[in-house]
PDB file of C-alpha atoms in Angstrom:
ATOM      1  CA  MET A  21     113.505 106.161 132.295  1.00 80.00           C
ATOM      2  CA  LYS A  22     110.621 105.979 134.749  1.00 93.00           C
ATOM      3  CA  ASP A  23     107.697 108.369 134.444  1.00 98.00           C
ATOM      4  CA  TYR A  24     107.844 111.286 136.838  1.00 98.00           C
ATOM      5  CA  LEU A  25     106.712 114.869 137.260  1.00 98.00           C
ATOM      6  CA  VAL A  26     108.889 117.750 138.442  1.00 98.00           C
ATOM      7  CA  LYS A  27     107.335 120.813 140.100  1.00 97.00           C
ATOM      8  CA  SER A  28     109.351 124.034 140.256  1.00 97.00           C
ATOM      9  CA  VAL A  29     109.272 127.784 140.723  1.00 97.00           C
ATOM     10  CA  ILE A  30     111.339 130.096 138.558  1.00 96.00           C
ATOM     11  CA  ASN A  31     113.007 133.387 139.521  1.00 93.00           C
ATOM     12  CA  ASP A  32     111.620 133.453 143.072  1.00 92.00           C
ATOM     13  CA  GLY A  33     108.047 132.908 141.986  1.00 94.00           C
ATOM     14  CA  MET A  34     107.725 134.689 138.646  1.00 96.00           C
ATOM     15  CA  PHE A  35     106.687 131.389 137.066  1.00 97.00           C
ATOM     16  CA  ARG A  36     105.493 127.985 138.182  1.00 97.00           C
ATOM     17  CA  ALA A  37     106.739 125.226 135.914  1.00 98.00           C
ATOM     18  CA  TYR A  38     105.995 121.516 135.606  1.00 98.00           C
ATOM     19  CA  ALA A  39     107.763 118.986 133.384  1.00 98.00           C
ATOM     20  CA  LEU A  40     106.824 115.351 132.916  1.00 98.00           C
ATOM     21  CA  THR A  41     107.980 112.168 131.266  1.00 98.00           C
ATOM     22  CA  SER A  42     104.918 109.983 130.569  1.00 98.00           C
ATOM     23  CA  THR A  43     106.272 107.401 128.114  1.00 98.00           C
ATOM     24  CA  ASN A  44     105.429 104.310 130.156  1.00 98.00           C
ATOM     25  CA  LEU A  45     101.933 105.361 131.151  1.00 98.00           C
ATOM     26  CA  VAL A  46     101.061 106.260 127.546  1.00 98.00           C
ATOM     27  CA  ARG A  47     102.432 102.869 126.475  1.00 98.00           C
ATOM     28  CA  GLU A  48     100.142 101.270 129.059  1.00 97.00           C
ATOM     29  CA  ALA A  49      97.135 103.172 127.721  1.00 98.00           C
ATOM     30  CA  GLN A  50      98.024 102.268 124.123  1.00 98.00           C
ATOM     31  CA  LYS A  51      98.190  98.560 124.956  1.00 97.00           C
ATOM     32  CA  ARG A  52      95.021  98.528 127.040  1.00 96.00           C
ATOM     33  CA  HIS A  53      92.934 100.321 124.409  1.00 97.00           C
ATOM     34  CA  ASP A  54      94.734  99.057 121.272  1.00 97.00           C
ATOM     35  CA  THR A  55      94.933 102.611 119.955  1.00 98.00           C
ATOM     36  CA  TRP A  56      96.251 103.444 116.485  1.00 97.00           C
ATOM     37  CA  SER A  57      98.716 106.275 115.881  1.00 97.00           C
ATOM     38  CA  ALA A  58      96.445 109.349 115.766  1.00 97.00           C
ATOM     39  CA  ALA A  59      94.311 108.060 118.640  1.00 98.00           C
ATOM     40  CA  THR A  60      97.436 107.179 120.637  1.00 98.00           C
ATOM     41  CA  ALA A  61      98.793 110.706 120.242  1.00 98.00           C
ATOM     42  CA  ALA A  62      95.452 112.306 121.149  1.00 98.00           C
ATOM     43  CA  LEU A  63      94.915 110.159 124.236  1.00 98.00           C
ATOM     44  CA  GLY A  64      98.578 110.300 125.273  1.00 98.00           C
ATOM     45  CA  ARG A  65      98.682 114.084 125.075  1.00 98.00           C
ATOM     46  CA  SER A  66      95.434 114.291 127.071  1.00 98.00           C
ATOM     47  CA  LEU A  67      96.762 111.972 129.792  1.00 98.00           C
ATOM     48  CA  THR A  68     100.012 113.928 129.994  1.00 98.00           C
ATOM     49  CA  ALA A  69      98.352 117.339 130.167  1.00 98.00           C
ATOM     50  CA  THR A  70      95.799 116.158 132.746  1.00 98.00           C
ATOM     51  CA  ILE A  71      98.518 114.957 135.130  1.00 98.00           C
ATOM     52  CA  MET A  72     100.199 118.367 135.010  1.00 98.00           C
ATOM     53  CA  LEU A  73      96.944 120.314 135.303  1.00 98.00           C
ATOM     54  CA  ALA A  74      95.747 118.153 138.213  1.00 97.00           C
ATOM     55  CA  SER A  75      99.080 118.551 139.994  1.00 96.00           C
ATOM     56  CA  SER A  76      98.885 122.323 139.610  1.00 95.00           C
ATOM     57  CA  VAL A  77      95.350 122.861 140.965  1.00 93.00           C
ATOM     58  CA  LEU A  78      94.451 119.861 143.162  1.00 94.00           C
ATOM     59  CA  LYS A  79      95.565 118.700 146.587  1.00 93.00           C
ATOM     60  CA  GLY A  80      95.038 115.715 148.892  1.00 91.00           C
ATOM     61  CA  THR A  81      92.246 113.429 147.706  1.00 92.00           C
ATOM     62  CA  GLU A  82      90.786 115.869 145.172  1.00 95.00           C
ATOM     63  CA  LYS A  83      90.054 114.542 141.667  1.00 96.00           C
ATOM     64  CA  MET A  84      89.597 115.900 138.162  1.00 97.00           C
ATOM     65  CA  THR A  85      87.827 114.686 135.035  1.00 98.00           C
ATOM     66  CA  VAL A  86      88.719 116.166 131.652  1.00 98.00           C
ATOM     67  CA  LYS A  87      86.355 115.599 128.715  1.00 98.00           C
ATOM     68  CA  ILE A  88      87.308 116.674 125.211  1.00 98.00           C
ATOM     69  CA  ASN A  89      85.048 116.393 122.189  1.00 97.00           C
ATOM     70  CA  GLY A  90      86.024 118.308 119.089  1.00 96.00           C
ATOM     71  CA  GLY A  91      83.877 116.452 116.594  1.00 96.00           C
ATOM     72  CA  GLY A  92      86.851 114.583 115.101  1.00 97.00           C
ATOM     73  CA  PRO A  93      87.091 110.862 114.342  1.00 98.00           C
ATOM     74  CA  VAL A  94      88.477 109.852 117.773  1.00 98.00           C
ATOM     75  CA  GLY A  95      85.236 111.036 119.368  1.00 98.00           C
ATOM     76  CA  THR A  96      85.089 111.927 123.041  1.00 98.00           C
ATOM     77  CA  ILE A  97      88.249 111.688 125.162  1.00 98.00           C
ATOM     78  CA  VAL A  98      87.774 111.184 128.911  1.00 98.00           C
ATOM     79  CA  VAL A  99      90.630 111.377 131.430  1.00 98.00           C
ATOM     80  CA  ASP A 100      90.560 111.183 135.224  1.00 98.00           C
ATOM     81  CA  GLY A 101      93.478 112.542 137.250  1.00 97.00           C
ATOM     82  CA  ASN A 102      94.371 113.318 140.858  1.00 96.00           C
ATOM     83  CA  ALA A 103      96.922 115.292 142.839  1.00 95.00           C
ATOM     84  CA  ASN A 104      99.204 112.275 143.224  1.00 95.00           C
ATOM     85  CA  GLY A 105     100.338 111.764 139.630  1.00 96.00           C
ATOM     86  CA  THR A 106      97.851 108.994 138.833  1.00 97.00           C
ATOM     87  CA  VAL A 107      95.768 109.114 135.661  1.00 98.00           C
ATOM     88  CA  LYS A 108      93.423 106.917 133.659  1.00 98.00           C
ATOM     89  CA  GLY A 109      91.585 107.561 130.417  1.00 98.00           C
ATOM     90  CA  TYR A 110      89.998 106.354 127.209  1.00 98.00           C
ATOM     91  CA  LEU A 111      88.618 107.629 123.932  1.00 98.00           C
ATOM     92  CA  GLN A 112      85.522 106.701 122.014  1.00 97.00           C
ATOM     93  CA  ASN A 113      87.206 105.458 118.830  1.00 97.00           C
ATOM     94  CA  PRO A 114      90.695 103.991 119.420  1.00 97.00           C
ATOM     95  CA  HIS A 115      91.272 102.805 115.836  1.00 97.00           C
ATOM     96  CA  VAL A 116      92.086 106.135 114.179  1.00 97.00           C
ATOM     97  CA  SER A 117      95.145 106.615 111.987  1.00 95.00           C
ATOM     98  CA  LEU A 118      95.444 109.613 109.638  1.00 94.00           C
ATOM     99  CA  PRO A 119      97.927 110.758 106.987  1.00 93.00           C
ATOM    100  CA  LEU A 120     100.834 112.680 108.486  1.00 89.00           C
ATOM    101  CA  LYS A 121     100.943 116.462 108.170  1.00 90.00           C
ATOM    102  CA  ASP A 122     103.386 118.174 105.809  1.00 88.00           C
ATOM    103  CA  ASP A 123     105.916 118.380 108.650  1.00 87.00           C
ATOM    104  CA  HIS A 124     105.635 114.570 109.061  1.00 86.00           C
ATOM    105  CA  HIS A 125     103.944 114.863 112.452  1.00 90.00           C
ATOM    106  CA  ILE A 126     100.719 113.158 113.507  1.00 95.00           C
ATOM    107  CA  ASP A 127      97.676 115.324 112.779  1.00 96.00           C
ATOM    108  CA  VAL A 128      96.198 115.333 116.284  1.00 97.00           C
ATOM    109  CA  GLY A 129      94.134 118.438 115.543  1.00 96.00           C
ATOM    110  CA  GLN A 130      92.369 116.631 112.703  1.00 97.00           C
ATOM    111  CA  ALA A 131      91.871 113.503 114.829  1.00 97.00           C
ATOM    112  CA  VAL A 132      90.339 115.427 117.734  1.00 98.00           C
ATOM    113  CA  GLY A 133      88.651 118.221 115.765  1.00 97.00           C
ATOM    114  CA  ASN A 134      88.121 121.775 117.000  1.00 94.00           C
ATOM    115  CA  GLU A 135      84.355 122.168 116.703  1.00 95.00           C
ATOM    116  CA  GLY A 136      83.554 121.362 120.295  1.00 95.00           C
ATOM    117  CA  ILE A 137      84.430 121.843 123.932  1.00 96.00           C
ATOM    118  CA  MET A 138      86.811 120.891 126.701  1.00 98.00           C
ATOM    119  CA  ALA A 139      85.167 120.472 130.095  1.00 97.00           C
ATOM    120  CA  VAL A 140      87.107 120.110 133.355  1.00 97.00           C
ATOM    121  CA  THR A 141      85.226 118.871 136.419  1.00 97.00           C
ATOM    122  CA  LYS A 142      86.979 119.204 139.778  1.00 95.00           C
ATOM    123  CA  GLU A 143      85.889 117.254 142.845  1.00 92.00           C
ATOM    124  CA  MET A 144      87.300 119.347 145.667  1.00 88.00           C
ATOM    125  CA  GLU A 145      87.627 118.383 149.310  1.00 83.00           C
ATOM    126  CA  TYR A 146      84.792 120.751 150.202  1.00 82.00           C
ATOM    127  CA  GLY A 147      81.681 121.644 148.251  1.00 79.00           C
ATOM    128  CA  ASP A 148      80.021 120.208 145.184  1.00 86.00           C
ATOM    129  CA  PRO A 149      81.932 119.291 141.997  1.00 90.00           C
ATOM    130  CA  PHE A 150      82.556 122.288 139.755  1.00 92.00           C
ATOM    131  CA  THR A 151      82.864 122.211 135.952  1.00 94.00           C
ATOM    132  CA  GLY A 152      84.701 124.769 133.838  1.00 94.00           C
ATOM    133  CA  GLN A 153      84.104 124.634 130.095  1.00 95.00           C
ATOM    134  CA  VAL A 154      85.775 126.283 127.102  1.00 96.00           C
ATOM    135  CA  GLY A 155      85.669 125.937 123.356  1.00 96.00           C
ATOM    136  CA  LEU A 156      88.572 124.076 121.779  1.00 97.00           C
ATOM    137  CA  ALA A 157      91.412 126.221 120.476  1.00 95.00           C
ATOM    138  CA  SER A 158      92.816 123.782 117.922  1.00 96.00           C
ATOM    139  CA  GLY A 159      92.251 120.169 118.979  1.00 97.00           C
ATOM    140  CA  GLU A 160      96.027 119.793 119.369  1.00 97.00           C
ATOM    141  CA  ILE A 161      95.485 119.338 123.159  1.00 98.00           C
ATOM    142  CA  GLY A 162      98.368 121.534 124.351  1.00 97.00           C
ATOM    143  CA  ASP A 163      96.728 124.645 122.886  1.00 96.00           C
ATOM    144  CA  ASP A 164      93.411 123.597 124.380  1.00 97.00           C
ATOM    145  CA  PHE A 165      94.775 123.197 127.916  1.00 98.00           C
ATOM    146  CA  THR A 166      96.572 126.540 127.529  1.00 97.00           C
ATOM    147  CA  TYR A 167      93.298 128.194 126.500  1.00 97.00           C
ATOM    148  CA  TYR A 168      91.414 126.513 129.369  1.00 97.00           C
ATOM    149  CA  LEU A 169      93.910 127.814 131.945  1.00 96.00           C
ATOM    150  CA  ALA A 170      93.680 131.343 130.561  1.00 95.00           C
ATOM    151  CA  GLN A 171      89.885 131.423 130.297  1.00 95.00           C
ATOM    152  CA  SER A 172      88.640 129.278 133.167  1.00 92.00           C
ATOM    153  CA  GLU A 173      91.442 129.510 135.735  1.00 92.00           C
ATOM    154  CA  GLN A 174      92.529 133.046 134.722  1.00 94.00           C
ATOM    155  CA  ILE A 175      96.185 131.953 134.634  1.00 93.00           C
ATOM    156  CA  PRO A 176      98.309 132.903 131.575  1.00 95.00           C
ATOM    157  CA  SER A 177     100.084 129.655 130.719  1.00 97.00           C
ATOM    158  CA  SER A 178     101.881 127.596 128.132  1.00 97.00           C
ATOM    159  CA  VAL A 179     101.305 123.862 127.771  1.00 98.00           C
ATOM    160  CA  GLY A 180     103.422 121.666 125.527  1.00 98.00           C
ATOM    161  CA  VAL A 181     102.656 117.952 125.167  1.00 98.00           C
ATOM    162  CA  SER A 182     103.999 115.419 122.706  1.00 97.00           C
ATOM    163  CA  VAL A 183     103.785 111.706 121.894  1.00 97.00           C
ATOM    164  CA  PHE A 184     106.067 110.039 119.362  1.00 97.00           C
ATOM    165  CA  VAL A 185     104.466 106.914 117.868  1.00 97.00           C
ATOM    166  CA  ASN A 186     106.609 104.364 116.033  1.00 95.00           C
ATOM    167  CA  PRO A 187     105.516 102.826 112.681  1.00 93.00           C
ATOM    168  CA  ASP A 188     104.541  99.611 114.523  1.00 95.00           C
ATOM    169  CA  GLU A 189     102.069 101.642 116.700  1.00 95.00           C
ATOM    170  CA  SER A 190     104.288 101.393 119.796  1.00 96.00           C
ATOM    171  CA  VAL A 191     105.047 104.534 121.808  1.00 98.00           C
ATOM    172  CA  ASP A 192     108.636 105.747 121.640  1.00 98.00           C
ATOM    173  CA  VAL A 193     108.439 108.733 124.021  1.00 98.00           C
ATOM    174  CA  ALA A 194     105.811 110.944 125.627  1.00 98.00           C
ATOM    175  CA  GLY A 195     105.914 113.926 127.952  1.00 98.00           C
ATOM    176  CA  GLY A 196     105.202 117.583 128.396  1.00 98.00           C
ATOM    177  CA  PHE A 197     105.578 120.842 130.267  1.00 98.00           C
ATOM    178  CA  LEU A 198     103.205 123.360 131.818  1.00 98.00           C
ATOM    179  CA  ILE A 199     104.298 126.900 132.654  1.00 98.00           C
ATOM    180  CA  GLN A 200     102.136 129.349 134.592  1.00 97.00           C
ATOM    181  CA  VAL A 201     102.830 133.085 134.696  1.00 97.00           C
ATOM    182  CA  MET A 202     102.550 134.438 138.246  1.00 96.00           C
ATOM    183  CA  PRO A 203     101.570 138.019 139.185  1.00 95.00           C
ATOM    184  CA  ASP A 204     105.180 138.947 140.079  1.00 93.00           C
ATOM    185  CA  ALA A 205     106.509 138.110 136.603  1.00 95.00           C
ATOM    186  CA  THR A 206     108.085 141.136 134.908  1.00 95.00           C
ATOM    187  CA  ASP A 207     107.411 142.060 131.290  1.00 95.00           C
ATOM    188  CA  GLU A 208     111.082 141.441 130.542  1.00 94.00           C
ATOM    189  CA  ALA A 209     110.973 137.933 132.032  1.00 94.00           C
ATOM    190  CA  ILE A 210     107.808 137.118 130.075  1.00 95.00           C
ATOM    191  CA  ASP A 211     109.372 138.344 126.832  1.00 95.00           C
ATOM    192  CA  ILE A 212     112.471 136.196 127.411  1.00 94.00           C
ATOM    193  CA  LEU A 213     110.305 133.154 128.166  1.00 95.00           C
ATOM    194  CA  GLN A 214     108.242 133.677 125.004  1.00 95.00           C
ATOM    195  CA  LYS A 215     111.425 133.871 122.930  1.00 95.00           C
ATOM    196  CA  ASN A 216     112.771 130.704 124.558  1.00 95.00           C
ATOM    197  CA  LEU A 217     109.521 128.862 123.859  1.00 96.00           C
ATOM    198  CA  GLU A 218     109.548 129.936 120.214  1.00 95.00           C
ATOM    199  CA  GLU A 219     113.016 128.421 119.827  1.00 95.00           C
ATOM    200  CA  LEU A 220     112.222 125.272 121.827  1.00 96.00           C
ATOM    201  CA  PRO A 221     112.259 121.888 120.039  1.00 95.00           C
ATOM    202  CA  LEU A 222     109.234 119.617 120.339  1.00 93.00           C
ATOM    203  CA  VAL A 223     108.947 117.821 123.665  1.00 96.00           C
ATOM    204  CA  SER A 224     109.282 114.494 121.844  1.00 95.00           C
ATOM    205  CA  GLU A 225     112.548 115.665 120.281  1.00 96.00           C
ATOM    206  CA  MET A 226     113.962 116.612 123.678  1.00 97.00           C
ATOM    207  CA  LEU A 227     112.882 113.284 125.166  1.00 97.00           C
ATOM    208  CA  ARG A 228     114.403 111.354 122.254  1.00 96.00           C
ATOM    209  CA  GLU A 229     117.654 113.198 123.002  1.00 97.00           C
ATOM    210  CA  GLY A 230     117.417 111.670 126.488  1.00 96.00           C
ATOM    211  CA  LEU A 231     116.508 114.836 128.385  1.00 97.00           C
ATOM    212  CA  SER A 232     114.991 114.423 131.850  1.00 97.00           C
ATOM    213  CA  PRO A 233     112.175 116.673 133.132  1.00 98.00           C
ATOM    214  CA  GLU A 234     114.768 118.751 134.975  1.00 97.00           C
ATOM    215  CA  GLN A 235     116.796 119.151 131.802  1.00 97.00           C
ATOM    216  CA  MET A 236     113.684 120.170 129.858  1.00 97.00           C
ATOM    217  CA  LEU A 237     113.123 122.954 132.383  1.00 97.00           C
ATOM    218  CA  GLU A 238     116.749 124.016 131.972  1.00 97.00           C
ATOM    219  CA  ARG A 239     116.268 124.081 128.188  1.00 96.00           C
ATOM    220  CA  ILE A 240     113.164 126.268 128.595  1.00 97.00           C
ATOM    221  CA  PHE A 241     114.455 128.690 131.219  1.00 96.00           C
ATOM    222  CA  LYS A 242     118.171 128.645 130.328  1.00 92.00           C
ATOM    223  CA  ASN A 243     119.965 130.973 132.773  1.00 83.00           C
ATOM    224  CA  ASP A 244     116.989 131.596 135.053  1.00 90.00           C
ATOM    225  CA  ASP A 245     116.904 130.457 138.684  1.00 94.00           C
ATOM    226  CA  ILE A 246     115.067 127.127 138.827  1.00 96.00           C
ATOM    227  CA  LYS A 247     114.049 125.831 142.262  1.00 97.00           C
ATOM    228  CA  ILE A 248     112.762 122.240 142.300  1.00 97.00           C
ATOM    229  CA  LEU A 249     109.900 121.873 144.782  1.00 97.00           C
ATOM    230  CA  ASP A 250     108.906 118.245 144.308  1.00 96.00           C
ATOM    231  CA  ARG A 251     109.347 115.126 142.219  1.00 97.00           C
ATOM    232  CA  MET A 252     106.394 112.768 141.855  1.00 96.00           C
ATOM    233  CA  ASP A 253     106.019 109.396 140.141  1.00 98.00           C
ATOM    234  CA  ALA A 254     103.425 109.364 137.368  1.00 98.00           C
ATOM    235  CA  LYS A 255     101.441 106.296 136.338  1.00 97.00           C
ATOM    236  CA  PHE A 256      98.383 104.961 134.532  1.00 98.00           C
ATOM    237  CA  ALA A 257      96.258 103.183 137.149  1.00 96.00           C
ATOM    238  CA  CYS A 258      92.584 102.339 137.444  1.00 96.00           C
ATOM    239  CA  ASP A 259      90.589 101.858 140.634  1.00 93.00           C
ATOM    240  CA  CYS A 260      87.847  99.736 139.081  1.00 94.00           C
ATOM    241  CA  SER A 261      86.766  96.513 140.821  1.00 95.00           C
ATOM    242  CA  LYS A 262      84.094  93.823 140.723  1.00 93.00           C
ATOM    243  CA  GLU A 263      82.603  95.430 143.831  1.00 93.00           C
ATOM    244  CA  ARG A 264      82.099  98.720 141.965  1.00 93.00           C
ATOM    245  CA  PHE A 265      80.332  96.981 139.094  1.00 93.00           C
ATOM    246  CA  THR A 266      78.235  95.042 141.595  1.00 93.00           C
ATOM    247  CA  LYS A 267      76.970  98.339 143.006  1.00 92.00           C
ATOM    248  CA  ALA A 268      76.165  99.491 139.472  1.00 90.00           C
ATOM    249  CA  LEU A 269      74.175  96.312 138.807  1.00 91.00           C
ATOM    250  CA  ILE A 270      72.298  96.727 142.086  1.00 90.00           C
ATOM    251  CA  SER A 271      71.181 100.159 140.865  1.00 91.00           C
ATOM    252  CA  LEU A 272      69.567  98.615 137.756  1.00 90.00           C
ATOM    253  CA  PRO A 273      65.886  97.585 137.707  1.00 91.00           C
ATOM    254  CA  LYS A 274      65.436  94.067 139.064  1.00 88.00           C
ATOM    255  CA  ASP A 275      63.806  92.938 135.793  1.00 88.00           C
ATOM    256  CA  ASP A 276      66.909  93.955 133.813  1.00 89.00           C
ATOM    257  CA  VAL A 277      69.139  91.812 136.008  1.00 90.00           C
ATOM    258  CA  GLN A 278      66.662  88.913 135.709  1.00 90.00           C
ATOM    259  CA  ASP A 279      66.824  89.244 131.909  1.00 89.00           C
ATOM    260  CA  MET A 280      70.610  88.786 132.118  1.00 91.00           C
ATOM    261  CA  ILE A 281      70.023  85.510 133.947  1.00 88.00           C
ATOM    262  CA  ASN A 282      67.280  84.259 131.624  1.00 92.00           C
ATOM    263  CA  GLU A 283      68.854  85.299 128.304  1.00 90.00           C
ATOM    264  CA  ASP A 284      72.623  85.276 128.873  1.00 89.00           C
ATOM    265  CA  HIS A 285      72.979  83.092 131.999  1.00 90.00           C
ATOM    266  CA  GLY A 286      75.385  85.658 133.395  1.00 89.00           C
ATOM    267  CA  ALA A 287      76.959  89.004 132.555  1.00 92.00           C
ATOM    268  CA  GLU A 288      80.293  90.568 131.685  1.00 93.00           C
ATOM    269  CA  ALA A 289      81.216  94.113 132.654  1.00 93.00           C
ATOM    270  CA  GLN A 290      84.140  95.964 131.100  1.00 95.00           C
ATOM    271  CA  CYS A 291      85.795  99.085 132.475  1.00 96.00           C
ATOM    272  CA  SER A 292      85.984 101.878 129.884  1.00 95.00           C
ATOM    273  CA  PHE A 293      89.089 103.374 131.483  1.00 96.00           C
ATOM    274  CA  CYS A 294      91.348 100.333 131.579  1.00 95.00           C
ATOM    275  CA  GLY A 295      89.606  97.535 129.669  1.00 93.00           C
ATOM    276  CA  ASN A 296      89.498  95.107 132.620  1.00 95.00           C
ATOM    277  CA  LYS A 297      86.610  92.650 132.414  1.00 95.00           C
ATOM    278  CA  TYR A 298      84.564  91.227 135.284  1.00 95.00           C
ATOM    279  CA  GLN A 299      82.404  88.105 135.052  1.00 95.00           C
ATOM    280  CA  PHE A 300      79.096  87.696 136.887  1.00 93.00           C
ATOM    281  CA  SER A 301      77.649  84.193 137.100  1.00 92.00           C
ATOM    282  CA  GLU A 302      73.951  83.405 137.420  1.00 89.00           C
ATOM    283  CA  GLU A 303      74.564  82.943 141.137  1.00 91.00           C
ATOM    284  CA  ASP A 304      76.204  86.376 141.353  1.00 91.00           C
ATOM    285  CA  LEU A 305      73.238  87.983 139.624  1.00 91.00           C
ATOM    286  CA  GLU A 306      70.745  86.149 141.841  1.00 89.00           C
ATOM    287  CA  GLU A 307      72.561  87.550 144.895  1.00 90.00           C
ATOM    288  CA  ILE A 308      72.344  91.028 143.354  1.00 88.00           C
ATOM    289  CA  ILE A 309      68.570  90.640 142.875  1.00 88.00           C
ATOM    290  CA  LYS A 310      68.244  89.704 146.561  1.00 84.00           C
ATOM    291  CA  GLN A 311      69.924  93.014 147.472  1.00 83.00           C
ATOM    292  CA  HIS A 312      67.309  95.105 145.653  1.00 73.00           C
TER     293      HIS A 312
END
């Protein structure tokens, strides 16, 4: 199944709901960063949640950066997303694997930690970038995005994200849902939704059953009126290039670039988001010095 996001409204606008399959893009991230199980789940959940959050609040060419640091062993998680279903991300320490919890699930909360913050920076079409920041609710990622939406965006929400990692470190399934309560929602409708969510299996369990994003929404909302507004492909993609790193090198002091020539006879730059490497020969660096 390809990765895609479904946007919908429920009961003529009582709720906005998003559901996503992100298996392939989380697999791509796992391979690029060589993440181990706990790190894979933490990064995969963050990528999945960021796509849904970005799709719910951004438009056009607007961008979003999510930074999570809970003091856990994976360190800082950084994810960039846009309104078009594209995401990229990395974490500080990819080689983290922890004992499973009593329910045999990966202990993402322990890997991420909860003694820190989640910061969301939005680059809107107009005005300066704006950052909203909240303390972490649990480090489980879904809870943290839910708390962010309630505190920073003032939107009561529910975010569920899940990544199932196989014993060989490969990703079996990944996906999630995001539900936002709109002002027209009745108390009765909210109570029914809460009951449905309490009875809902894990997202990974639904995906392993073969459910599509549309079918996940049907499982959540049951007999409610679901109107699909849009379907959007989701993917892990990076916009790094040698030209971008060239600009970064030009911004360095000329003596630093000369040291690269004298000591290393060249330079290698690696993108944190995707792991791509770019080589700069002595000739390349000499051209960069000329541009200072």
